């Protein structure tokens, strides 16, 4: 049956066109405002075909937002510069590709998007931190703290666009963030819930007479 040969390739081409249109539409409009109809129109495809290929808007978004952080091999970076390298790389990725910003916007209100953010961090950030920190036991904790710092900056600077966050120059922003990220990645873990550098909470200075 010679007429059936091209169909899989045509389906693959249609799915690829939908994914390209979805990434652009989600990045421009965010999850809530982007519609299947608009994505289909951008791709030049009937909306019913979008549902046929992906099942739902949530499933389409999860696949379209399969974001690659493209983390460099930070084991090759001088240990004292790991924090700065993390910050510089994330700024580069966020400023070059709006997909992750759309994912962050959607994650605040959508479970599928939140799950995708968690998956990206677990699959890409945690393993790298385990390697560069040499502390596999605390890799997920370190990853969560790094994420809290960098995603907070992303939210304030690129999503909410807070004027003070926008006003900070790139070099200054790296200088502010790098020491904190460095400590999260390479610093010693707390001992019994407190820093092993500090004094015991129960210790008090002697009272003067």
JSON list of C-alpha atoms in Angstrom, two decimals:
[
{"chain": "A", "resi": 1, "resn": "UNK", "atom": "CA", "xyz": [0.00, 0.00, 0.00]},
{"chain": "A", "resi": 2, "resn": "UNK", "atom": "CA", "xyz": [2.27, 2.75, -1.30]},
{"chain": "A", "resi": 3, "resn": "UNK", "atom": "CA", "xyz": [-0.01, 5.59, -0.26]},
{"chain": "A", "resi": 4, "resn": "UNK", "atom": "CA", "xyz": [0.60, 5.04, 3.46]},
{"chain": "A", "resi": 5, "resn": "UNK", "atom": "CA", "xyz": [4.37, 5.51, 3.48]},
{"chain": "A", "resi": 6, "resn": "UNK", "atom": "CA", "xyz": [4.63, 9.29, 4.09]},
{"chain": "A", "resi": 7, "resn": "UNK", "atom": "CA", "xyz": [2.02, 9.43, 6.85]},
{"chain": "A", "resi": 8, "resn": "UNK", "atom": "CA", "xyz": [4.33, 8.89, 9.86]},
{"chain": "A", "resi": 9, "resn": "UNK", "atom": "CA", "xyz": [6.70, 11.55, 8.53]},
{"chain": "A", "resi": 10, "resn": "UNK", "atom": "CA", "xyz": [3.77, 13.93, 8.00]},
{"chain": "A", "resi": 11, "resn": "UNK", "atom": "CA", "xyz": [2.57, 13.29, 11.56]},
{"chain": "A", "resi": 12, "resn": "UNK", "atom": "CA", "xyz": [6.06, 13.92, 12.92]},
{"chain": "A", "resi": 13, "resn": "UNK", "atom": "CA", "xyz": [6.25, 17.16, 10.94]},
{"chain": "A", "resi": 14, "resn": "UNK", "atom": "CA", "xyz": [2.85, 18.27, 12.25]},
{"chain": "A", "resi": 15, "resn": "UNK", "atom": "CA", "xyz": [3.79, 17.47, 15.86]},
{"chain": "A", "resi": 16, "resn": "UNK", "atom": "CA", "xyz": [7.07, 19.35, 15.49]},
{"chain": "A", "resi": 17, "resn": "UNK", "atom": "CA", "xyz": [5.22, 22.38, 14.10]},
{"chain": "A", "resi": 18, "resn": "UNK", "atom": "CA", "xyz": [2.77, 22.28, 17.02]},
{"chain": "A", "resi": 19, "resn": "UNK", "atom": "CA", "xyz": [5.60, 22.13, 19.56]},
{"chain": "A", "resi": 20, "resn": "UNK", "atom": "CA", "xyz": [7.39, 25.10, 17.98]},
{"chain": "A", "resi": 21, "resn": "UNK", "atom": "CA", "xyz": [4.15, 27.11, 17.96]},
{"chain": "A", "resi": 22, "resn": "UNK", "atom": "CA", "xyz": [3.34, 26.04, 21.52]},
{"chain": "A", "resi": 23, "resn": "UNK", "atom": "CA", "xyz": [6.75, 27.10, 22.87]},
{"chain": "A", "resi": 24, "resn": "UNK", "atom": "CA", "xyz": [6.39, 30.51, 21.24]},
{"chain": "A", "resi": 25, "resn": "UNK", "atom": "CA", "xyz": [2.80, 30.99, 22.35]},
{"chain": "A", "resi": 26, "resn": "UNK", "atom": "CA", "xyz": [3.38, 29.84, 25.94]},
{"chain": "A", "resi": 27, "resn": "UNK", "atom": "CA", "xyz": [6.44, 32.09, 26.19]},
{"chain": "A", "resi": 28, "resn": "UNK", "atom": "CA", "xyz": [4.52, 35.10, 24.84]},
{"chain": "A", "resi": 29, "resn": "UNK", "atom": "CA", "xyz": [1.17, 34.62, 26.59]},
{"chain": "A", "resi": 30, "resn": "UNK", "atom": "CA", "xyz": [1.88, 32.37, 29.56]},
{"chain": "A", "resi": 31, "resn": "UNK", "atom": "CA", "xyz": [0.03, 29.15, 30.27]},
{"chain": "A", "resi": 32, "resn": "UNK", "atom": "CA", "xyz": [-3.40, 30.52, 31.15]},
{"chain": "A", "resi": 33, "resn": "UNK", "atom": "CA", "xyz": [-3.84, 32.87, 28.17]},
{"chain": "A", "resi": 34, "resn": "UNK", "atom": "CA", "xyz": [-2.36, 30.60, 25.52]},
{"chain": "A", "resi": 35, "resn": "UNK", "atom": "CA", "xyz": [-5.12, 28.58, 23.85]},
{"chain": "A", "resi": 36, "resn": "UNK", "atom": "CA", "xyz": [-5.15, 25.41, 21.79]},
{"chain": "A", "resi": 37, "resn": "UNK", "atom": "CA", "xyz": [-6.91, 27.36, 19.02]},
{"chain": "A", "resi": 38, "resn": "UNK", "atom": "CA", "xyz": [-4.19, 30.02, 18.92]},
{"chain": "A", "resi": 39, "resn": "UNK", "atom": "CA", "xyz": [-1.41, 27.43, 18.96]},
{"chain": "A", "resi": 40, "resn": "UNK", "atom": "CA", "xyz": [-3.09, 25.49, 16.16]},
{"chain": "A", "resi": 41, "resn": "UNK", "atom": "CA", "xyz": [-3.49, 28.67, 14.11]},
{"chain": "A", "resi": 42, "resn": "UNK", "atom": "CA", "xyz": [0.19, 29.51, 14.58]},
{"chain": "A", "resi": 43, "resn": "UNK", "atom": "CA", "xyz": [1.12, 26.01, 13.42]},
{"chain": "A", "resi": 44, "resn": "UNK", "atom": "CA", "xyz": [-1.36, 26.06, 10.52]},
{"chain": "A", "resi": 45, "resn": "UNK", "atom": "CA", "xyz": [-3.11, 22.98, 11.88]},
{"chain": "A", "resi": 46, "resn": "UNK", "atom": "CA", "xyz": [-6.69, 22.18, 12.88]},
{"chain": "A", "resi": 47, "resn": "UNK", "atom": "CA", "xyz": [-7.17, 22.44, 16.68]},
{"chain": "A", "resi": 48, "resn": "UNK", "atom": "CA", "xyz": [-8.55, 18.89, 16.75]},
{"chain": "A", "resi": 49, "resn": "UNK", "atom": "CA", "xyz": [-5.17, 17.64, 15.56]},
{"chain": "A", "resi": 50, "resn": "UNK", "atom": "CA", "xyz": [-3.46, 19.26, 18.56]},
{"chain": "A", "resi": 51, "resn": "UNK", "atom": "CA", "xyz": [-5.72, 17.31, 20.89]},
{"chain": "A", "resi": 52, "resn": "UNK", "atom": "CA", "xyz": [-5.23, 14.15, 18.82]},
{"chain": "A", "resi": 53, "resn": "UNK", "atom": "CA", "xyz": [-1.45, 14.34, 19.09]},
{"chain": "A", "resi": 54, "resn": "UNK", "atom": "CA", "xyz": [-1.09, 15.63, 22.67]},
{"chain": "A", "resi": 55, "resn": "UNK", "atom": "CA", "xyz": [-4.35, 14.89, 24.47]},
{"chain": "A", "resi": 56, "resn": "UNK", "atom": "CA", "xyz": [-4.75, 18.16, 26.37]},
{"chain": "A", "resi": 57, "resn": "UNK", "atom": "CA", "xyz": [-3.30, 21.61, 26.87]},
{"chain": "A", "resi": 58, "resn": "UNK", "atom": "CA", "xyz": [-1.51, 20.45, 30.04]},
{"chain": "A", "resi": 59, "resn": "UNK", "atom": "CA", "xyz": [0.16, 17.54, 28.26]},
{"chain": "A", "resi": 60, "resn": "UNK", "atom": "CA", "xyz": [1.15, 19.79, 25.34]},
{"chain": "A", "resi": 61, "resn": "UNK", "atom": "CA", "xyz": [2.66, 22.30, 27.74]},
{"chain": "A", "resi": 62, "resn": "UNK", "atom": "CA", "xyz": [4.59, 19.65, 29.64]},
{"chain": "A", "resi": 63, "resn": "UNK", "atom": "CA", "xyz": [6.13, 18.37, 26.40]},
{"chain": "A", "resi": 64, "resn": "UNK", "atom": "CA", "xyz": [6.72, 21.81, 24.92]},
{"chain": "A", "resi": 65, "resn": "UNK", "atom": "CA", "xyz": [8.41, 22.97, 28.11]},
{"chain": "A", "resi": 66, "resn": "UNK", "atom": "CA", "xyz": [10.90, 20.11, 28.24]},
{"chain": "A", "resi": 67, "resn": "UNK", "atom": "CA", "xyz": [13.58, 22.68, 29.00]},
{"chain": "A", "resi": 68, "resn": "UNK", "atom": "CA", "xyz": [17.28, 21.92, 28.68]},
{"chain": "A", "resi": 69, "resn": "UNK", "atom": "CA", "xyz": [19.33, 24.07, 31.05]},
{"chain": "A", "resi": 70, "resn": "UNK", "atom": "CA", "xyz": [22.47, 23.12, 29.07]},
{"chain": "A", "resi": 71, "resn": "UNK", "atom": "CA", "xyz": [24.55, 23.17, 32.22]},
{"chain": "A", "resi": 72, "resn": "UNK", "atom": "CA", "xyz": [28.28, 23.19, 31.49]},
{"chain": "A", "resi": 73, "resn": "UNK", "atom": "CA", "xyz": [30.64, 20.74, 33.14]},
{"chain": "A", "resi": 74, "resn": "UNK", "atom": "CA", "xyz": [31.19, 22.68, 36.34]},
{"chain": "A", "resi": 75, "resn": "UNK", "atom": "CA", "xyz": [33.74, 20.15, 37.55]},
{"chain": "A", "resi": 76, "resn": "UNK", "atom": "CA", "xyz": [36.11, 21.87, 35.10]},
{"chain": "A", "resi": 77, "resn": "UNK", "atom": "CA", "xyz": [35.50, 25.28, 36.71]},
{"chain": "A", "resi": 78, "resn": "UNK", "atom": "CA", "xyz": [37.84, 26.45, 39.52]},
{"chain": "A", "resi": 79, "resn": "UNK", "atom": "CA", "xyz": [36.07, 25.55, 42.76]},
{"chain": "A", "resi": 80, "resn": "UNK", "atom": "CA", "xyz": [36.09, 29.15, 43.98]},
{"chain": "A", "resi": 81, "resn": "UNK", "atom": "CA", "xyz": [34.14, 30.24, 40.85]},
{"chain": "A", "resi": 82, "resn": "UNK", "atom": "CA", "xyz": [31.38, 27.64, 40.89]},
{"chain": "A", "resi": 83, "resn": "UNK", "atom": "CA", "xyz": [28.82, 30.07, 42.37]},
{"chain": "A", "resi": 84, "resn": "UNK", "atom": "CA", "xyz": [29.60, 32.74, 39.78]},
{"chain": "A", "resi": 85, "resn": "UNK", "atom": "CA", "xyz": [29.54, 30.17, 36.96]},
{"chain": "A", "resi": 86, "resn": "UNK", "atom": "CA", "xyz": [26.09, 28.97, 38.06]},
{"chain": "A", "resi": 87, "resn": "UNK", "atom": "CA", "xyz": [24.67, 32.49, 38.14]},
{"chain": "A", "resi": 88, "resn": "UNK", "atom": "CA", "xyz": [26.24, 33.54, 34.83]},
{"chain": "A", "resi": 89, "resn": "UNK", "atom": "CA", "xyz": [24.97, 30.44, 33.07]},
{"chain": "A", "resi": 90, "resn": "UNK", "atom": "CA", "xyz": [21.41, 30.80, 34.35]},
{"chain": "A", "resi": 91, "resn": "UNK", "atom": "CA", "xyz": [21.29, 34.45, 33.32]},
{"chain": "A", "resi": 92, "resn": "UNK", "atom": "CA", "xyz": [22.49, 33.47, 29.85]},
{"chain": "A", "resi": 93, "resn": "UNK", "atom": "CA", "xyz": [19.82, 30.77, 29.49]},
{"chain": "A", "resi": 94, "resn": "UNK", "atom": "CA", "xyz": [16.97, 32.92, 30.78]},
{"chain": "A", "resi": 95, "resn": "UNK", "atom": "CA", "xyz": [17.87, 35.84, 28.55]},
{"chain": "A", "resi": 96, "resn": "UNK", "atom": "CA", "xyz": [18.25, 33.63, 25.46]},
{"chain": "A", "resi": 97, "resn": "UNK", "atom": "CA", "xyz": [15.07, 31.53, 25.85]},
{"chain": "A", "resi": 98, "resn": "UNK", "atom": "CA", "xyz": [11.72, 32.57, 27.34]},
{"chain": "A", "resi": 99, "resn": "UNK", "atom": "CA", "xyz": [10.45, 29.00, 27.69]},
{"chain": "A", "resi": 100, "resn": "UNK", "atom": "CA", "xyz": [11.60, 28.56, 31.27]},
{"chain": "A", "resi": 101, "resn": "UNK", "atom": "CA", "xyz": [10.09, 31.91, 32.23]},
{"chain": "A", "resi": 102, "resn": "UNK", "atom": "CA", "xyz": [6.75, 30.69, 30.86]},
{"chain": "A", "resi": 103, "resn": "UNK", "atom": "CA", "xyz": [7.19, 27.51, 32.85]},
{"chain": "A", "resi": 104, "resn": "UNK", "atom": "CA", "xyz": [7.84, 29.48, 36.05]},
{"chain": "A", "resi": 105, "resn": "UNK", "atom": "CA", "xyz": [4.78, 31.68, 35.45]},
{"chain": "A", "resi": 106, "resn": "UNK", "atom": "CA", "xyz": [2.58, 28.66, 34.89]},
{"chain": "A", "resi": 107, "resn": "UNK", "atom": "CA", "xyz": [4.03, 26.66, 37.79]},
{"chain": "A", "resi": 108, "resn": "UNK", "atom": "CA", "xyz": [2.54, 29.09, 40.29]},
{"chain": "A", "resi": 109, "resn": "UNK", "atom": "CA", "xyz": [-1.00, 28.00, 39.36]},
{"chain": "A", "resi": 110, "resn": "UNK", "atom": "CA", "xyz": [-0.69, 24.78, 37.37]},
{"chain": "A", "resi": 111, "resn": "UNK", "atom": "CA", "xyz": [0.30, 21.38, 38.78]},
{"chain": "A", "resi": 112, "resn": "UNK", "atom": "CA", "xyz": [1.64, 20.04, 35.47]},
{"chain": "A", "resi": 113, "resn": "UNK", "atom": "CA", "xyz": [3.93, 23.02, 35.08]},
{"chain": "A", "resi": 114, "resn": "UNK", "atom": "CA", "xyz": [5.10, 22.79, 38.69]},
{"chain": "A", "resi": 115, "resn": "UNK", "atom": "CA", "xyz": [5.86, 19.11, 38.20]},
{"chain": "A", "resi": 116, "resn": "UNK", "atom": "CA", "xyz": [7.86, 19.96, 35.08]},
{"chain": "A", "resi": 117, "resn": "UNK", "atom": "CA", "xyz": [9.95, 22.54, 36.98]},
{"chain": "A", "resi": 118, "resn": "UNK", "atom": "CA", "xyz": [10.67, 19.94, 39.65]},
{"chain": "A", "resi": 119, "resn": "UNK", "atom": "CA", "xyz": [11.62, 17.40, 36.99]},
{"chain": "A", "resi": 120, "resn": "UNK", "atom": "CA", "xyz": [14.03, 19.81, 35.29]},
{"chain": "A", "resi": 121, "resn": "UNK", "atom": "CA", "xyz": [15.74, 20.64, 38.58]},
{"chain": "A", "resi": 122, "resn": "UNK", "atom": "CA", "xyz": [15.90, 17.01, 39.75]},
{"chain": "A", "resi": 123, "resn": "UNK", "atom": "CA", "xyz": [17.24, 15.68, 36.45]},
{"chain": "A", "resi": 124, "resn": "UNK", "atom": "CA", "xyz": [19.70, 18.45, 35.62]},
{"chain": "A", "resi": 125, "resn": "UNK", "atom": "CA", "xyz": [20.69, 20.54, 38.64]},
{"chain": "A", "resi": 126, "resn": "UNK", "atom": "CA", "xyz": [20.88, 17.97, 41.46]},
{"chain": "A", "resi": 127, "resn": "UNK", "atom": "CA", "xyz": [23.27, 15.58, 39.65]},
{"chain": "A", "resi": 128, "resn": "UNK", "atom": "CA", "xyz": [25.61, 18.45, 38.75]},
{"chain": "A", "resi": 129, "resn": "UNK", "atom": "CA", "xyz": [25.62, 19.74, 42.32]},
{"chain": "A", "resi": 130, "resn": "UNK", "atom": "CA", "xyz": [26.33, 16.23, 43.61]},
{"chain": "A", "resi": 131, "resn": "UNK", "atom": "CA", "xyz": [29.37, 16.05, 41.36]},
{"chain": "A", "resi": 132, "resn": "UNK", "atom": "CA", "xyz": [30.83, 19.48, 42.10]},
{"chain": "A", "resi": 133, "resn": "UNK", "atom": "CA", "xyz": [30.08, 19.49, 45.83]},
{"chain": "A", "resi": 134, "resn": "UNK", "atom": "CA", "xyz": [31.29, 15.97, 46.50]},
{"chain": "A", "resi": 135, "resn": "UNK", "atom": "CA", "xyz": [28.38, 15.73, 48.94]},
{"chain": "A", "resi": 136, "resn": "UNK", "atom": "CA", "xyz": [25.84, 13.40, 47.38]},
{"chain": "A", "resi": 137, "resn": "UNK", "atom": "CA", "xyz": [23.99, 13.00, 50.68]},
{"chain": "A", "resi": 138, "resn": "UNK", "atom": "CA", "xyz": [22.97, 16.67, 50.66]},
{"chain": "A", "resi": 139, "resn": "UNK", "atom": "CA", "xyz": [22.77, 17.18, 46.88]},
{"chain": "A", "resi": 140, "resn": "UNK", "atom": "CA", "xyz": [18.98, 17.53, 46.78]},
{"chain": "A", "resi": 141, "resn": "UNK", "atom": "CA", "xyz": [19.03, 20.03, 49.68]},
{"chain": "A", "resi": 142, "resn": "UNK", "atom": "CA", "xyz": [21.79, 22.06, 48.07]},
{"chain": "A", "resi": 143, "resn": "UNK", "atom": "CA", "xyz": [19.91, 21.97, 44.77]},
{"chain": "A", "resi": 144, "resn": "UNK", "atom": "CA", "xyz": [16.71, 23.22, 46.43]},
{"chain": "A", "resi": 145, "resn": "UNK", "atom": "CA", "xyz": [18.59, 26.12, 48.04]},
{"chain": "A", "resi": 146, "resn": "UNK", "atom": "CA", "xyz": [20.29, 27.06, 44.77]},
{"chain": "A", "resi": 147, "resn": "UNK", "atom": "CA", "xyz": [16.92, 26.91, 43.04]},
{"chain": "A", "resi": 148, "resn": "UNK", "atom": "CA", "xyz": [15.31, 29.11, 45.71]},
{"chain": "A", "resi": 149, "resn": "UNK", "atom": "CA", "xyz": [17.95, 31.76, 45.05]},
{"chain": "A", "resi": 150, "resn": "UNK", "atom": "CA", "xyz": [18.03, 31.65, 41.26]},
{"chain": "A", "resi": 151, "resn": "UNK", "atom": "CA", "xyz": [14.30, 31.13, 40.68]},
{"chain": "A", "resi": 152, "resn": "UNK", "atom": "CA", "xyz": [13.55, 33.97, 43.09]},
{"chain": "A", "resi": 153, "resn": "UNK", "atom": "CA", "xyz": [15.76, 36.26, 41.03]},
{"chain": "A", "resi": 154, "resn": "UNK", "atom": "CA", "xyz": [14.18, 35.01, 37.80]},
{"chain": "A", "resi": 155, "resn": "UNK", "atom": "CA", "xyz": [10.70, 35.71, 39.17]},
{"chain": "A", "resi": 156, "resn": "UNK", "atom": "CA", "xyz": [11.56, 39.22, 40.36]},
{"chain": "A", "resi": 157, "resn": "UNK", "atom": "CA", "xyz": [13.71, 40.25, 37.38]},
{"chain": "A", "resi": 158, "resn": "UNK", "atom": "CA", "xyz": [12.07, 38.59, 34.38]},
{"chain": "A", "resi": 159, "resn": "UNK", "atom": "CA", "xyz": [8.48, 37.78, 35.39]},
{"chain": "A", "resi": 160, "resn": "UNK", "atom": "CA", "xyz": [7.40, 40.47, 37.88]},
{"chain": "A", "resi": 161, "resn": "UNK", "atom": "CA", "xyz": [9.99, 42.87, 36.44]},
{"chain": "A", "resi": 162, "resn": "UNK", "atom": "CA", "xyz": [10.47, 44.69, 39.74]},
{"chain": "A", "resi": 163, "resn": "UNK", "atom": "CA", "xyz": [12.23, 48.00, 38.96]},
{"chain": "A", "resi": 164, "resn": "UNK", "atom": "CA", "xyz": [15.05, 47.54, 41.54]},
{"chain": "A", "resi": 165, "resn": "UNK", "atom": "CA", "xyz": [15.72, 44.03, 40.22]},
{"chain": "A", "resi": 166, "resn": "UNK", "atom": "CA", "xyz": [15.77, 45.31, 36.63]},
{"chain": "A", "resi": 167, "resn": "UNK", "atom": "CA", "xyz": [18.07, 48.18, 37.57]},
{"chain": "A", "resi": 168, "resn": "UNK", "atom": "CA", "xyz": [20.88, 45.91, 38.77]},
{"chain": "A", "resi": 169, "resn": "UNK", "atom": "CA", "xyz": [23.57, 45.52, 36.12]},
{"chain": "A", "resi": 170, "resn": "UNK", "atom": "CA", "xyz": [24.57, 42.01, 35.14]},
{"chain": "A", "resi": 171, "resn": "UNK", "atom": "CA", "xyz": [28.06, 42.11, 36.69]},
{"chain": "A", "resi": 172, "resn": "UNK", "atom": "CA", "xyz": [26.67, 43.56, 39.92]},
{"chain": "A", "resi": 173, "resn": "UNK", "atom": "CA", "xyz": [23.92, 40.94, 40.02]},
{"chain": "A", "resi": 174, "resn": "UNK", "atom": "CA", "xyz": [26.47, 38.15, 39.67]},
{"chain": "A", "resi": 175, "resn": "UNK", "atom": "CA", "xyz": [28.56, 39.74, 42.44]},
{"chain": "A", "resi": 176, "resn": "UNK", "atom": "CA", "xyz": [25.53, 39.82, 44.77]},
{"chain": "A", "resi": 177, "resn": "UNK", "atom": "CA", "xyz": [24.38, 36.26, 44.08]},
{"chain": "A", "resi": 178, "resn": "UNK", "atom": "CA", "xyz": [27.57, 34.29, 43.52]},
{"chain": "A", "resi": 179, "resn": "UNK", "atom": "CA", "xyz": [28.75, 34.09, 47.18]},
{"chain": "A", "resi": 180, "resn": "UNK", "atom": "CA", "xyz": [25.38, 32.75, 48.34]},
{"chain": "A", "resi": 181, "resn": "UNK", "atom": "CA", "xyz": [25.15, 30.18, 45.56]},
{"chain": "A", "resi": 182, "resn": "UNK", "atom": "CA", "xyz": [28.80, 29.24, 46.20]},
{"chain": "A", "resi": 183, "resn": "UNK", "atom": "CA", "xyz": [28.02, 28.58, 49.87]},
{"chain": "A", "resi": 184, "resn": "UNK", "atom": "CA", "xyz": [24.97, 26.49, 48.98]},
{"chain": "A", "resi": 185, "resn": "UNK", "atom": "CA", "xyz": [27.02, 24.34, 46.60]},
{"chain": "A", "resi": 186, "resn": "UNK", "atom": "CA", "xyz": [30.39, 23.98, 48.33]},
{"chain": "A", "resi": 187, "resn": "UNK", "atom": "CA", "xyz": [29.94, 25.15, 51.93]},
{"chain": "A", "resi": 188, "resn": "UNK", "atom": "CA", "xyz": [29.87, 22.67, 54.81]},
{"chain": "A", "resi": 189, "resn": "UNK", "atom": "CA", "xyz": [26.40, 21.51, 55.84]},
{"chain": "A", "resi": 190, "resn": "UNK", "atom": "CA", "xyz": [25.09, 22.69, 59.21]},
{"chain": "A", "resi": 191, "resn": "UNK", "atom": "CA", "xyz": [25.67, 20.47, 62.21]},
{"chain": "A", "resi": 192, "resn": "UNK", "atom": "CA", "xyz": [22.59, 19.64, 64.34]},
{"chain": "A", "resi": 193, "resn": "UNK", "atom": "CA", "xyz": [20.64, 22.38, 62.61]},
{"chain": "A", "resi": 194, "resn": "UNK", "atom": "CA", "xyz": [23.20, 25.11, 63.15]},
{"chain": "A", "resi": 195, "resn": "UNK", "atom": "CA", "xyz": [26.44, 26.17, 61.52]},
{"chain": "A", "resi": 196, "resn": "UNK", "atom": "CA", "xyz": [29.47, 24.32, 62.87]},
{"chain": "A", "resi": 197, "resn": "UNK", "atom": "CA", "xyz": [31.26, 27.65, 62.85]},
{"chain": "A", "resi": 198, "resn": "UNK", "atom": "CA", "xyz": [28.97, 29.32, 65.34]},
{"chain": "A", "resi": 199, "resn": "UNK", "atom": "CA", "xyz": [28.58, 28.94, 69.06]},
{"chain": "A", "resi": 200, "resn": "UNK", "atom": "CA", "xyz": [25.96, 26.80, 70.69]},
{"chain": "A", "resi": 201, "resn": "UNK", "atom": "CA", "xyz": [22.62, 28.59, 71.10]},
{"chain": "A", "resi": 202, "resn": "UNK", "atom": "CA", "xyz": [22.69, 27.61, 74.78]},
{"chain": "A", "resi": 203, "resn": "UNK", "atom": "CA", "xyz": [26.02, 29.31, 75.43]},
{"chain": "A", "resi": 204, "resn": "UNK", "atom": "CA", "xyz": [25.84, 32.78, 76.93]},
{"chain": "A", "resi": 205, "resn": "UNK", "atom": "CA", "xyz": [28.58, 35.25, 77.69]},
{"chain": "A", "resi": 206, "resn": "UNK", "atom": "CA", "xyz": [29.59, 35.54, 81.35]},
{"chain": "A", "resi": 207, "resn": "UNK", "atom": "CA", "xyz": [27.76, 38.22, 83.27]},
{"chain": "A", "resi": 208, "resn": "UNK", "atom": "CA", "xyz": [29.88, 41.11, 84.37]},
{"chain": "A", "resi": 209, "resn": "UNK", "atom": "CA", "xyz": [29.79, 42.16, 87.99]}
]
